[in-house]
Short mmCIF file of C-alpha atoms in Angstrom, two decimals:
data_model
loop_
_atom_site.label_atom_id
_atom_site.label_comp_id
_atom_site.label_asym_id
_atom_site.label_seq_id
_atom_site.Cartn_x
_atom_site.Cartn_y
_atom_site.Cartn_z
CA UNK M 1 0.00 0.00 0.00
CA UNK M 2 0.92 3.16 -0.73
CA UNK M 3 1.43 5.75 1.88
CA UNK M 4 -0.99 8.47 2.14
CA UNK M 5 1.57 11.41 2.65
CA UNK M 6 1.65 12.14 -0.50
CA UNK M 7 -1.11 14.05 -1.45
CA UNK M 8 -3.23 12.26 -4.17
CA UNK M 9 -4.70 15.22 -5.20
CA UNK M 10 -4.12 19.10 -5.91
CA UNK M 11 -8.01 20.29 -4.53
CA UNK M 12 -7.96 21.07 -0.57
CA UNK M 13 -11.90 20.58 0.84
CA UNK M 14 -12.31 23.44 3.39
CA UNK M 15 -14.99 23.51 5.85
CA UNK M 16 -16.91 24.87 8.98
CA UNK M 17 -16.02 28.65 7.23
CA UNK M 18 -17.91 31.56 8.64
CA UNK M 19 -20.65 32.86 6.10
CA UNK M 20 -19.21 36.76 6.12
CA UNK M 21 -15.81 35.27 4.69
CA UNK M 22 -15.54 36.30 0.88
CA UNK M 23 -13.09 34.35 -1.58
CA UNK M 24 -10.40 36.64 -1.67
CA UNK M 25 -10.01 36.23 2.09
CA UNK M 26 -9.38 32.94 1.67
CA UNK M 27 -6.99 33.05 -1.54
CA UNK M 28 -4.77 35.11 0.95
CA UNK M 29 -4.96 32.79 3.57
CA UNK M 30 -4.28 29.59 1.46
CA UNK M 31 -1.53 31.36 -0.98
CA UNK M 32 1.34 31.39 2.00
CA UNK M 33 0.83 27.74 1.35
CA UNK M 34 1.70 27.69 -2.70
CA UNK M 35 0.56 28.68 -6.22
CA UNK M 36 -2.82 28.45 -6.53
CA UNK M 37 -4.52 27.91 -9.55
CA UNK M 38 -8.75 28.71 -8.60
CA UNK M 39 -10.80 28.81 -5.82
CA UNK M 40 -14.42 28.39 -5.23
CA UNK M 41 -16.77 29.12 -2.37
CA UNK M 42 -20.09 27.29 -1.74
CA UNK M 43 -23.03 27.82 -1.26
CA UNK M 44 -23.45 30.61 -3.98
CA UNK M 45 -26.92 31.72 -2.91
CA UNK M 46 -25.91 32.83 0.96
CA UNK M 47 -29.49 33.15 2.13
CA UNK M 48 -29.75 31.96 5.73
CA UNK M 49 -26.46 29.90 5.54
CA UNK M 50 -25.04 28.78 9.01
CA UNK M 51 -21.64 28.27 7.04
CA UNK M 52 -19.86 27.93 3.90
CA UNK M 53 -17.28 25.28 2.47
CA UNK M 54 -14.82 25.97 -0.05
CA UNK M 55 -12.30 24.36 -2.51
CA UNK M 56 -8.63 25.38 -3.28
CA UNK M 57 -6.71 23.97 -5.89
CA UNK M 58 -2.84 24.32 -6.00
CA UNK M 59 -0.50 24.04 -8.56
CA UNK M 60 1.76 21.78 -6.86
CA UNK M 61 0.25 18.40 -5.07
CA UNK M 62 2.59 18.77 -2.13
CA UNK M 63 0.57 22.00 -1.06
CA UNK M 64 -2.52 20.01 -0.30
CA UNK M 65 -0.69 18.56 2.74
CA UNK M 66 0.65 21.09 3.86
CA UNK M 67 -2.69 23.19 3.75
CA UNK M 68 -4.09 20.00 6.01
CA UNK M 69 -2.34 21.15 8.99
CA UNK M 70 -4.54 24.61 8.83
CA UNK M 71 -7.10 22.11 9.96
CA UNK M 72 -8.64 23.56 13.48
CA UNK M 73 -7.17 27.44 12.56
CA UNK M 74 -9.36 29.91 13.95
CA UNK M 75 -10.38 32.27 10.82
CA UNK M 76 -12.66 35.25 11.24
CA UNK M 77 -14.55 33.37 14.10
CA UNK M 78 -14.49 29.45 13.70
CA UNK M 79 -11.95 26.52 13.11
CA UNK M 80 -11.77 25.80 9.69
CA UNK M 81 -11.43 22.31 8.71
CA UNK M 82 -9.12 21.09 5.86
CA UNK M 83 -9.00 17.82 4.29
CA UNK M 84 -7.83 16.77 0.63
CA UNK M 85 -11.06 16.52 -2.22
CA UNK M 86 -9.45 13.19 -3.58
CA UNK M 87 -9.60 14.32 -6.85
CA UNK M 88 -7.54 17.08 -9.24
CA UNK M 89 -10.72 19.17 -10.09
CA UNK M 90 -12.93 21.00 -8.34
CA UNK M 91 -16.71 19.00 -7.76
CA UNK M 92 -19.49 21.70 -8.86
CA UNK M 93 -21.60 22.86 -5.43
CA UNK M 94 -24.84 19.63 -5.82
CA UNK M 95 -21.90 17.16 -5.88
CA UNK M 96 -20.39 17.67 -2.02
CA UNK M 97 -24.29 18.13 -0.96
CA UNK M 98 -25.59 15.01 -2.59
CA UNK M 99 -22.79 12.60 -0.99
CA UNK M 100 -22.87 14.02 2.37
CA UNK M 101 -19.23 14.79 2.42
CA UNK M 102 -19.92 18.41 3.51
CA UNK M 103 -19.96 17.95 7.62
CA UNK M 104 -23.02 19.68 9.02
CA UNK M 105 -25.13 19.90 5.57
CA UNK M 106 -27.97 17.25 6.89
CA UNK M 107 -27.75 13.55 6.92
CA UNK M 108 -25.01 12.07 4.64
CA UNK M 109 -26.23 9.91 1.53
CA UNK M 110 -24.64 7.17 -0.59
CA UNK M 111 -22.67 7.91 -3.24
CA UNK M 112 -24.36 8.53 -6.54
CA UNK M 113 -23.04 5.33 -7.77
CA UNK M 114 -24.61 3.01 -5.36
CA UNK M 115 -28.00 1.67 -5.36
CA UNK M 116 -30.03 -0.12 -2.98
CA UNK M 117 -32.74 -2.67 -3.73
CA UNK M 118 -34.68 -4.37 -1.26
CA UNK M 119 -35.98 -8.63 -2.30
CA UNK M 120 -37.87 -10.46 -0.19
CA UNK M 121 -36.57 -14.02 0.53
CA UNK M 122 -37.91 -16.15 2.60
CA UNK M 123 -40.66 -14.01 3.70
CA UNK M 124 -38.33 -11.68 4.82
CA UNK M 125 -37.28 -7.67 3.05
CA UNK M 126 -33.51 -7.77 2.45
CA UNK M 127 -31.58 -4.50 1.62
CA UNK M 128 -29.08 -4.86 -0.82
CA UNK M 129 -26.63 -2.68 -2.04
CA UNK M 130 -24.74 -2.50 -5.26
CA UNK M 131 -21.25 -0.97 -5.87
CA UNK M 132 -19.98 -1.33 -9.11
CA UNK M 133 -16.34 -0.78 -8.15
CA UNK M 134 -16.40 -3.85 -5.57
CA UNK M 135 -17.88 -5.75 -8.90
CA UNK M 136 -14.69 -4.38 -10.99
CA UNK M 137 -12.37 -4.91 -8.92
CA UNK M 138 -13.80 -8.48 -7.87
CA UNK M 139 -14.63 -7.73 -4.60
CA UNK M 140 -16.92 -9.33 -1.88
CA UNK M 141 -20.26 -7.25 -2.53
CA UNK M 142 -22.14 -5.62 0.73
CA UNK M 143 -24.03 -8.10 2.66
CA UNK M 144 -27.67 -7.58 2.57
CA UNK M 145 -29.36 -5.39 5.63
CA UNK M 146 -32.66 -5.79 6.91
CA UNK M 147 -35.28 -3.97 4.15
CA UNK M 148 -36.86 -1.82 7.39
CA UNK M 149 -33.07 -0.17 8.23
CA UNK M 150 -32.64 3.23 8.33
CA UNK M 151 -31.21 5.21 5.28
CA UNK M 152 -28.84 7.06 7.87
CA UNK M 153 -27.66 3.80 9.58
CA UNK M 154 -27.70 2.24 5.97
CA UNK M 155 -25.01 5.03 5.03
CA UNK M 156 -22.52 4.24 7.83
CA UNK M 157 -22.48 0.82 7.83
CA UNK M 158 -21.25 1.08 4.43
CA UNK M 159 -18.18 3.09 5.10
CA UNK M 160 -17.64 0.72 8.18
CA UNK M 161 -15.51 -2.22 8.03
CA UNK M 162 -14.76 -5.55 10.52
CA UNK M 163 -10.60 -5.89 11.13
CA UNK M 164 -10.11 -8.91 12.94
CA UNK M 165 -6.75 -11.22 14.03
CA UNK M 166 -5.44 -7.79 15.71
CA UNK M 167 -2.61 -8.24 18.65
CA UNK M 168 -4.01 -8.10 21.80
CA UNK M 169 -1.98 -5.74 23.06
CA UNK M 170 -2.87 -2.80 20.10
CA UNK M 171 -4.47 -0.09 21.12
CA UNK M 172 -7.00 2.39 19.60
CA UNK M 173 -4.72 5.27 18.18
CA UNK M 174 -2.85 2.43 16.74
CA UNK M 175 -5.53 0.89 14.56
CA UNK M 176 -6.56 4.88 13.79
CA UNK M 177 -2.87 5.58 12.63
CA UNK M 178 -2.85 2.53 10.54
CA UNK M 179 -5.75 3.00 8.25
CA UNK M 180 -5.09 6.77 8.40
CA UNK M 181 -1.58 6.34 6.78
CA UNK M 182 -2.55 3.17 4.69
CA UNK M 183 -6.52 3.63 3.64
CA UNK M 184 -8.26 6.45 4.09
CA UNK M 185 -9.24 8.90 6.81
CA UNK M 186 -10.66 7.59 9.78
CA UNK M 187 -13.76 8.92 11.97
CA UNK M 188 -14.42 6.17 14.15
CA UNK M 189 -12.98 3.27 15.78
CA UNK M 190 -14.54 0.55 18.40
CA UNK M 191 -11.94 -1.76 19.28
CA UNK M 192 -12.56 -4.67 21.46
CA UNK M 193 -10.02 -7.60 23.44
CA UNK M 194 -12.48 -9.85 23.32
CA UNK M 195 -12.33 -12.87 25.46
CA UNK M 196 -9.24 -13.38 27.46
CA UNK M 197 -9.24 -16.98 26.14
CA UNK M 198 -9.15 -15.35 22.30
CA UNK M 199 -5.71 -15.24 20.57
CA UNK M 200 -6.66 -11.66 18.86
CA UNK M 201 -8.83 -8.65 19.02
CA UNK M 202 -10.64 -7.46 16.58
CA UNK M 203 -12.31 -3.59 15.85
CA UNK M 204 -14.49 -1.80 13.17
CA UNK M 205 -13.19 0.89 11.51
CA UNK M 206 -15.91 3.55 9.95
CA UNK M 207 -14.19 5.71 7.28
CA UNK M 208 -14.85 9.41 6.66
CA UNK M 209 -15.58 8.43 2.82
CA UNK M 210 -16.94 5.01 1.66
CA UNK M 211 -14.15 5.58 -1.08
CA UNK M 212 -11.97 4.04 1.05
CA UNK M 213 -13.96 0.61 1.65
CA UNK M 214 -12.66 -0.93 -1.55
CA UNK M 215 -9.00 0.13 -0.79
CA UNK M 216 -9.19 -1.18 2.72
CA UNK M 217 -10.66 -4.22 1.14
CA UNK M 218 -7.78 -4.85 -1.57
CA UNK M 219 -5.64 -5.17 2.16
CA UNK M 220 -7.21 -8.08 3.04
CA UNK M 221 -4.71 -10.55 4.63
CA UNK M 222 -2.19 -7.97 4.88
CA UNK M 223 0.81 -8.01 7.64
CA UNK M 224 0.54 -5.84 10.87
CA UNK M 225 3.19 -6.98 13.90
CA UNK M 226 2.83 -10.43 12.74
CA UNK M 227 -0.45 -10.91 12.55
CA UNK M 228 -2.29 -11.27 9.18
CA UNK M 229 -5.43 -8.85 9.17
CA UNK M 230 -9.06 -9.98 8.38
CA UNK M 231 -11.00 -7.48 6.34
CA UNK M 232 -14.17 -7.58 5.43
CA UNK M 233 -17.63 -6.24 5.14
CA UNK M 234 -19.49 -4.83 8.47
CA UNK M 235 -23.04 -5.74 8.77
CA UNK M 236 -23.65 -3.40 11.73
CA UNK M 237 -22.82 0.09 12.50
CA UNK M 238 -20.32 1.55 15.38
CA UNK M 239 -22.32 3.02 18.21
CA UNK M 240 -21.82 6.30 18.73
CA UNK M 241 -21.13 8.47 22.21
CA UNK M 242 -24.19 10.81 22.66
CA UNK M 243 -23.00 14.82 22.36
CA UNK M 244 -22.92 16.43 25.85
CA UNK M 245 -24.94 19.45 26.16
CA UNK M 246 -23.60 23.14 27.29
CA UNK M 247 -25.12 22.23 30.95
CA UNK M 248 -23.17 18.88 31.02
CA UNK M 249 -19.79 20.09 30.34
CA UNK M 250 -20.44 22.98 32.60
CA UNK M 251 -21.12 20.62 35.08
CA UNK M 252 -18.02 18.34 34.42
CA UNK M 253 -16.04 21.55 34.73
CA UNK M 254 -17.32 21.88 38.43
CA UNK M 255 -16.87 18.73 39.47
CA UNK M 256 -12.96 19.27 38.42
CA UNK M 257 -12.62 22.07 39.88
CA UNK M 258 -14.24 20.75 43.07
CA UNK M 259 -11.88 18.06 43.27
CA UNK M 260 -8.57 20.02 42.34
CA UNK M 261 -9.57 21.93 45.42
CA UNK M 262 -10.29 18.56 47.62
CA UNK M 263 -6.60 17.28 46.07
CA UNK M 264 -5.15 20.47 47.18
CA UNK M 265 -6.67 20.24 50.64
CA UNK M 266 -5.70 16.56 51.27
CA UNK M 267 -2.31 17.30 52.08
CA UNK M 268 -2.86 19.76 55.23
CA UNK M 269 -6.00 17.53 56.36
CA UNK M 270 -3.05 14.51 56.63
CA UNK M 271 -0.76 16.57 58.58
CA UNK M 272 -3.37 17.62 61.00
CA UNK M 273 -4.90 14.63 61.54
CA UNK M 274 -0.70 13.29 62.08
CA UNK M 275 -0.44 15.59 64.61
CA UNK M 276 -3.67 14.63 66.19
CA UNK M 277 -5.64 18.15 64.87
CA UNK M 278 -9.05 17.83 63.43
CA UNK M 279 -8.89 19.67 60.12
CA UNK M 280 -12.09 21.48 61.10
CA UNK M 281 -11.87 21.98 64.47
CA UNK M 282 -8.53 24.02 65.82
CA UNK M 283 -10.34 25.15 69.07
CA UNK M 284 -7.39 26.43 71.36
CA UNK M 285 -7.30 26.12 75.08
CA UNK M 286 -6.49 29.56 75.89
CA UNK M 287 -9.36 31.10 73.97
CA UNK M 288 -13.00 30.71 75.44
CA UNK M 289 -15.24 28.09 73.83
CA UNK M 290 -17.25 29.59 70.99
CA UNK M 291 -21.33 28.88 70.78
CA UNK M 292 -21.47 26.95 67.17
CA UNK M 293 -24.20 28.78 65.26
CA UNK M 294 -26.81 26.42 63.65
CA UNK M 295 -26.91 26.79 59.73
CA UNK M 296 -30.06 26.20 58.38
CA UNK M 297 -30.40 24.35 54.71
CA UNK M 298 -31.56 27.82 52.94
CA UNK M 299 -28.30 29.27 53.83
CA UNK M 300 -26.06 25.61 52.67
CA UNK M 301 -28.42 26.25 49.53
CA UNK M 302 -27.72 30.12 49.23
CA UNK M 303 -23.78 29.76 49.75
CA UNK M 304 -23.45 26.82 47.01
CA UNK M 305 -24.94 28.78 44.62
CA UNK M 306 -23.10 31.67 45.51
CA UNK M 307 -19.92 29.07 44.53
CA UNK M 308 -21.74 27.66 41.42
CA UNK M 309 -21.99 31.54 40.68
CA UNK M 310 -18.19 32.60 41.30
CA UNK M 311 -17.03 29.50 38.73
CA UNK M 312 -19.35 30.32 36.33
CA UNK M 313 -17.82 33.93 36.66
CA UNK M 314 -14.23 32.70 36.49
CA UNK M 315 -14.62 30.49 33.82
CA UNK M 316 -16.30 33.12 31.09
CA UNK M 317 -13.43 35.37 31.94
CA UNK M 318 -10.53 32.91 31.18
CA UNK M 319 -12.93 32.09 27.69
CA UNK M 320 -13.29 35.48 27.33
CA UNK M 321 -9.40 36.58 27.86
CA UNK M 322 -8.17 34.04 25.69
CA UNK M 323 -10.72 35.03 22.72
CA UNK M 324 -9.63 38.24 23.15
CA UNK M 325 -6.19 37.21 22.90
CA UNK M 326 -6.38 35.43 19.95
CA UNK M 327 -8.36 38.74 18.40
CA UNK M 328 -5.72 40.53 19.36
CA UNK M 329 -2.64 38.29 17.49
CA UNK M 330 -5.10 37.79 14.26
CA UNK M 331 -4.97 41.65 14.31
CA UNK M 332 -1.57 42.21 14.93
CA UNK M 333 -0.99 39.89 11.64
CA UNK M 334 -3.32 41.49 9.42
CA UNK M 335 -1.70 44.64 10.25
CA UNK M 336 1.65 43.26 9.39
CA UNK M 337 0.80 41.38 6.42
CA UNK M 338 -0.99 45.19 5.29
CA UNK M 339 1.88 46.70 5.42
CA UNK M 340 4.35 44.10 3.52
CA UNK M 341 1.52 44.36 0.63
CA UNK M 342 1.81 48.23 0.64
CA UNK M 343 5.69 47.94 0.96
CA UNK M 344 5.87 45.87 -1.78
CA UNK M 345 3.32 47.54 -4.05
CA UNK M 346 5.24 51.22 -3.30
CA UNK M 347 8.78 49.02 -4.29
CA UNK M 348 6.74 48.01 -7.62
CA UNK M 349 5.48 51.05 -8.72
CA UNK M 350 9.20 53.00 -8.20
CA UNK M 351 10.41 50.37 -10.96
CA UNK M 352 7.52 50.77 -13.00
CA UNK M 353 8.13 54.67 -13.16
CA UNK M 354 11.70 54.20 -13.22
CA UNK M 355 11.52 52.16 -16.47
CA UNK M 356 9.04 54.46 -18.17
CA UNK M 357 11.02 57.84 -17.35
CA UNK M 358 13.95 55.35 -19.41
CA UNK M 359 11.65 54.40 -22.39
CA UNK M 360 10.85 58.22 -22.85
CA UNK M 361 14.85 59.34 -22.74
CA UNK M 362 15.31 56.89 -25.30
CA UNK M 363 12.52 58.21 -27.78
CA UNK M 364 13.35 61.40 -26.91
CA UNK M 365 16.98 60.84 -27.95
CA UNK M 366 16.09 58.95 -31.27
CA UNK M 367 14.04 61.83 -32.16
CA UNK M 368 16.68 64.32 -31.57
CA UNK M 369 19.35 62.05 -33.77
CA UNK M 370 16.49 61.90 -36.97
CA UNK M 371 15.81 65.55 -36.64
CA UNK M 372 19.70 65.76 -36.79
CA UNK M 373 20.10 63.72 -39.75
CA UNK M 374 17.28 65.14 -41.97
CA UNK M 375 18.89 68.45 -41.22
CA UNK M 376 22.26 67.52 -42.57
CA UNK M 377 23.45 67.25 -46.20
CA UNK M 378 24.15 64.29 -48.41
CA UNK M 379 27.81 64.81 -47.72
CA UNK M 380 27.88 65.01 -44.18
CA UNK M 381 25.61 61.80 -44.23
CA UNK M 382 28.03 59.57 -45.80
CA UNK M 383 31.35 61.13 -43.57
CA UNK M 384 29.55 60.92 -39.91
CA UNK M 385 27.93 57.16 -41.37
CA UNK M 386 30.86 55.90 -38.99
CA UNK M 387 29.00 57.32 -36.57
CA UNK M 388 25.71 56.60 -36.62
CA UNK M 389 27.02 53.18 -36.39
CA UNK M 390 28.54 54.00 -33.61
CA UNK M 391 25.75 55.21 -31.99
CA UNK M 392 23.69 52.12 -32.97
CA UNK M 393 26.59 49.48 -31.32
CA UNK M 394 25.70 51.98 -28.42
CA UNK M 395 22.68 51.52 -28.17
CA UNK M 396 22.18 47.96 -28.50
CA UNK M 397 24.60 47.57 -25.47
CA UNK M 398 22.59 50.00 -23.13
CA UNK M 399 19.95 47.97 -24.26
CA UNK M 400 21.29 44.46 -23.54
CA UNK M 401 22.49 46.37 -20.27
CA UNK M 402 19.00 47.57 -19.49
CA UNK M 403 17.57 43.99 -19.66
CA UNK M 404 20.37 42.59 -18.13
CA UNK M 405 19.19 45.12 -15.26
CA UNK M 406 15.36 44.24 -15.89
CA UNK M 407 16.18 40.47 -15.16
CA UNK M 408 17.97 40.99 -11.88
CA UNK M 409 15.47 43.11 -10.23
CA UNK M 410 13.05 40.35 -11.61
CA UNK M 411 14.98 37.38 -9.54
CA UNK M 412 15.70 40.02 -6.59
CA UNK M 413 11.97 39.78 -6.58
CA UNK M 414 10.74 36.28 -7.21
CA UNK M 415 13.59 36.00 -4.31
CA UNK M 416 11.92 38.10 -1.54
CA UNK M 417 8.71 37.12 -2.41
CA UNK M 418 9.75 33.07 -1.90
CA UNK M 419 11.11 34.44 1.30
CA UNK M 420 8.30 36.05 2.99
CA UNK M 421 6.06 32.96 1.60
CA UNK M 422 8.52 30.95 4.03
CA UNK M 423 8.76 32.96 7.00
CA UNK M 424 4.41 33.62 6.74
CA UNK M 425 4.30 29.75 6.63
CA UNK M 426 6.32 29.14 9.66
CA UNK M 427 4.98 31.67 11.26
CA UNK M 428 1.00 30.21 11.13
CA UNK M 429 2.57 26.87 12.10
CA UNK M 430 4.04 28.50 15.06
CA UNK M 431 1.28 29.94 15.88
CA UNK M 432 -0.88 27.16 15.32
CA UNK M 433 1.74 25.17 17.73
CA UNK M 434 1.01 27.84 20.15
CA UNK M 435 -2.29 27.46 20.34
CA UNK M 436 -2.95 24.10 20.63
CA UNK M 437 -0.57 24.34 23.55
CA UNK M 438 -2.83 27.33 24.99
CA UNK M 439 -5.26 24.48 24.42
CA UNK M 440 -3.87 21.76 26.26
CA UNK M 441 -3.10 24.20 29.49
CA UNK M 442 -6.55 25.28 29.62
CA UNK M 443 -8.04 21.41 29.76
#
C-alpha cells in the first residue's frame, strides 16, 4: 500500500467557514501555502447559511498537505477544517451536498453510484446494495441489511468495516494511525479484546468516505506486527457516544474544579490529623469556647450557589481573555501582512516609473538624432555614417544592459517574495503550535 503522505490530489476541501468570509479572504490565507490555480466558495446563494465550504486547488500536489495542517485554525470566528477533495478538479456545489461529504449539511447519503434494492426471501425484506467498483475490482459485494433499516444507519455501515486477528496488546490510536496512513481517513474506531481466552482482538473501523472501503478491502490478509489482518464487510454500524450538552460540560467543569480543590486540601487535612488536629476543628485552650451557630439548609443552599456563581464567573473570563487574545494576534498579523503588501506595491510602482522615465529618454533621444540627420546634407551623411554606427553598437549595449538590469530586479523579486512565503508559513505553524498548547493548558 501506498502511503498516504503524499497528497493524491491538488483540490484542498475546506470547511466549517464563517458565512461573512468572501473568496479573496481565503486566496490570501491559502496562498502562504503555494501557487494556486482557482478557488471556489459554496453555497453561492448565501441566504440563511449557518456556514460555507470551499475548494482550493494548487498548482503543486505537495501544497494540499501542507494546507491539512490549517485544519482547526481559527479564521474570522471558527476553526476551519481542511481535508484533501481526492480528486484534481474542483466538484461543482450539488456534488459535495448530494454525498454528504460536507460535515453539518444534513444527513449524509450514498454515493451517486450506489444503489439499494430491497428482495424479499424467505418471507423476509432484504436491503441490498450494489457498488460497481467492488464488482470491478472483484470484490466481496455488501451483505444484505434488513429492508426496514434506516437510510442514515444504511449510510454508515457502508463506510464501516470488521478488522479482525489484531494483537491483543494494540491499542485504539494504533488501529486509527494505521488506516489513516494506509486507507483512508478515519472517523471512528470501536476496538474490542475480546475474550481473554481469544488469541486476537478485533475492531471496526468507519471511514470518513466510503471511497476508502474498496482500498481497505484490496488489504485483506495484509501483515501488521505479525499478525495477518481480516477485512471484510461490516453488517452493523459503530455506536456512537451521545454529544454532551452546554449544561453537562459545565457541570463536568465543576466537578474538576471541586476536586482540584479537595486534592489540594488533602495534604494539610493529613498533617493535621498526624499531629492529632481535626482539620475542622482548631479550638485552642487559651481562647473561650465559641457557641457553634446552627446553619439552616436555605443558607447551605444560598452559599453553594453563591460558589456555582463565582465558577461560572471565572470560567467566562478565562474564555473570554483568551478570545480576546487570539483577536488581538489575528490583528496584529493582518496589520503586518498590510503593510508588507503596501511595501511591496510602493517598491513596484518606483520600478515601474523608473523604467518608463527610461523608455521616454530613449525616444526622446532617437528623435533628436532623426531631426539631426534630416537636417544635414548628403555629404555630411556619408562622412559621420561611422557614426551613426557607432551610436547604434551603443545603443544595443545599453539595451542588452538595461535587460540585463530588468532580469535581476526580476529574480531580486521572485527571491523576496519566496522568502516572505517561508517565513508567513512558519509563522502560522508557530502559531498554530502555540495554540494548541494554549489548548492543552486550559483542559
Amino acid at each position: 500500500m501506498g502511503s498516504n503522505s503524499d497528497a493524491p490530489c491538488k483540490v484542498l476541501h475546506v470547511s466549517n467557514i464563517c458565512p461573512t468570509v468572501t473568496r479573496d479572504q481565503l486566496y490570501q490565507l491559502f496562498a502562504i501555502i503555494g501557487r494556486i490555480d482557482e478557488v471556489r466558495v459554496y453555497p453561492t446563494d448565501t441566504t440563511n447559511v449557518s456556514q460555507k465550504f470551499a475548494f482550493v486547488k494548487f498548482e503543486d500536489r505537495d501544497s494540499v498537505s501542507v494546507g491539512q495542517h490549517l485544519t482547526n485554525t481559527v479564521f474570522i470566528d471558527r476553526a476551519v477544517v481542511c481535508v484533501p477533495a481526492g480528486t484534481d478538479e474542483i466538484p461543482d456545489e450539488h456534488s459535495p451536498l448530494a454525498t454528504g461529504t460536507l460535515p453539518g449539511s444534513g444527513p449524509r447519503q450514498l454515493p451517486p453510484n450506489l444503489t439499494n434494492e430491497v428482495v424479499e426471501e424467505e418471507g423476509r425484506q432484504l436491503m441490498y446494495t450494489h457498488d460497481p467498483t467492488l464488482t470491478n475490482l472483484a470484490l466481496p459485494p455488501y451483505p444484505p441489511l434488513p429492508g426496514d433499516t434506516e437510510m442514515s444507519k444504511v449510510e454508515e455501515i457502508r463506510r464501516t468495516i470488521y478488522v479482525g486477528n489484531l494483537p491483543k496488546n494494540v491499542s485504539g490510536d494504533d488501529v486509527v494511525d494505521f488506516f489513516n496512513s494506509y486507507v483512508g481517513e478515519v472517523m471512528y474506531v470501536r476496538l474490542t479484546s475480546g475474550n481473554d481466552n481469544l488469541p486476537c482482538a478485533y475492531a471496526y473501523v468507519e471511514f470518513s468516505s466510503q471511497a476508502s472501503v474498496p482500498t481497505a478491502l484490496q488489504n485483506d490478509g495484509i501483515d501488521y506486527e505479525g499478525n495477518s489482518l481480516r477485512i471484510t464487510h461490516s453488517r452493523v454500524a459503530i455506536i456512537k457516544p451521545q454529544r454532551k450538552t452546554d449544561d453537562q460540560a459545565l457541570a463536568e467543569v465543576n466537578e474538576a474544579i471541586r476536586n482540584q480543590k479537595e486534592e489540594k486540601n488533602a495534604p494539610l487535612a493529613s498533617t493535621l490529623s498526624g499531629r492529632g488536629m481535626s482539620p475542622r476543628r482548631r479550638s485552642r485552650t487559651r481562647s473561650p469556647p465559641r457557641r457553634r451557630r446552627s446553619r439552616s439548609p436555605y443558607d447551605r443552599d444560598r452559599r453553594e450557589r453563591d460558589r456555582e456563581r463565582d465558577r461560572e464567573v471565572r470560567i467566562r473570563d478565562y474564555c473570554d481573555r483568551d478570545r480576546d487574545r487570539r483577536d488581538r494576534d489575528r490583528s496584529k498579523d493582518r496589520r503586518r501582512d498590510r503593510s508588507r503588501e503596501r511595501i511591496r506595491d510602493s517598491s513596484q510602482d518606483r520600478e515601474r516609473d523608473r523604467d518608463r522615465r527610461d523608455r521616454d529618454r530613449d525616444r526622446k533621444k532617437e528623435k533628436e538624432r532623426r531631426d539631426r540627420r534630416r537636417s544635414r546634407s548628403p555629404r555630411k551623411d556619408r562622412k559621420d555614417s561611422k557614426e551613426r554606427d557607432r551610436d547604434r553598437e551603443r545603443e544595443r549595449r545599453d539595451r542588452e544592459r538595461r535587460e540585463d538590469k530588468d532580469k535581476d530586479r526580476r529574480k531580486k523579486r521572485r527571491e523576496e517574495d519566496s522568502d516572505d512565503e517561508e517565513v508567513l508559513r512558519e509563522r502560522l505553524l508557530a502559531n498554530k503550535r502555540e495554540r494548541e498548547e494554549a489548548q492543552h493548558g486550559a483542559e
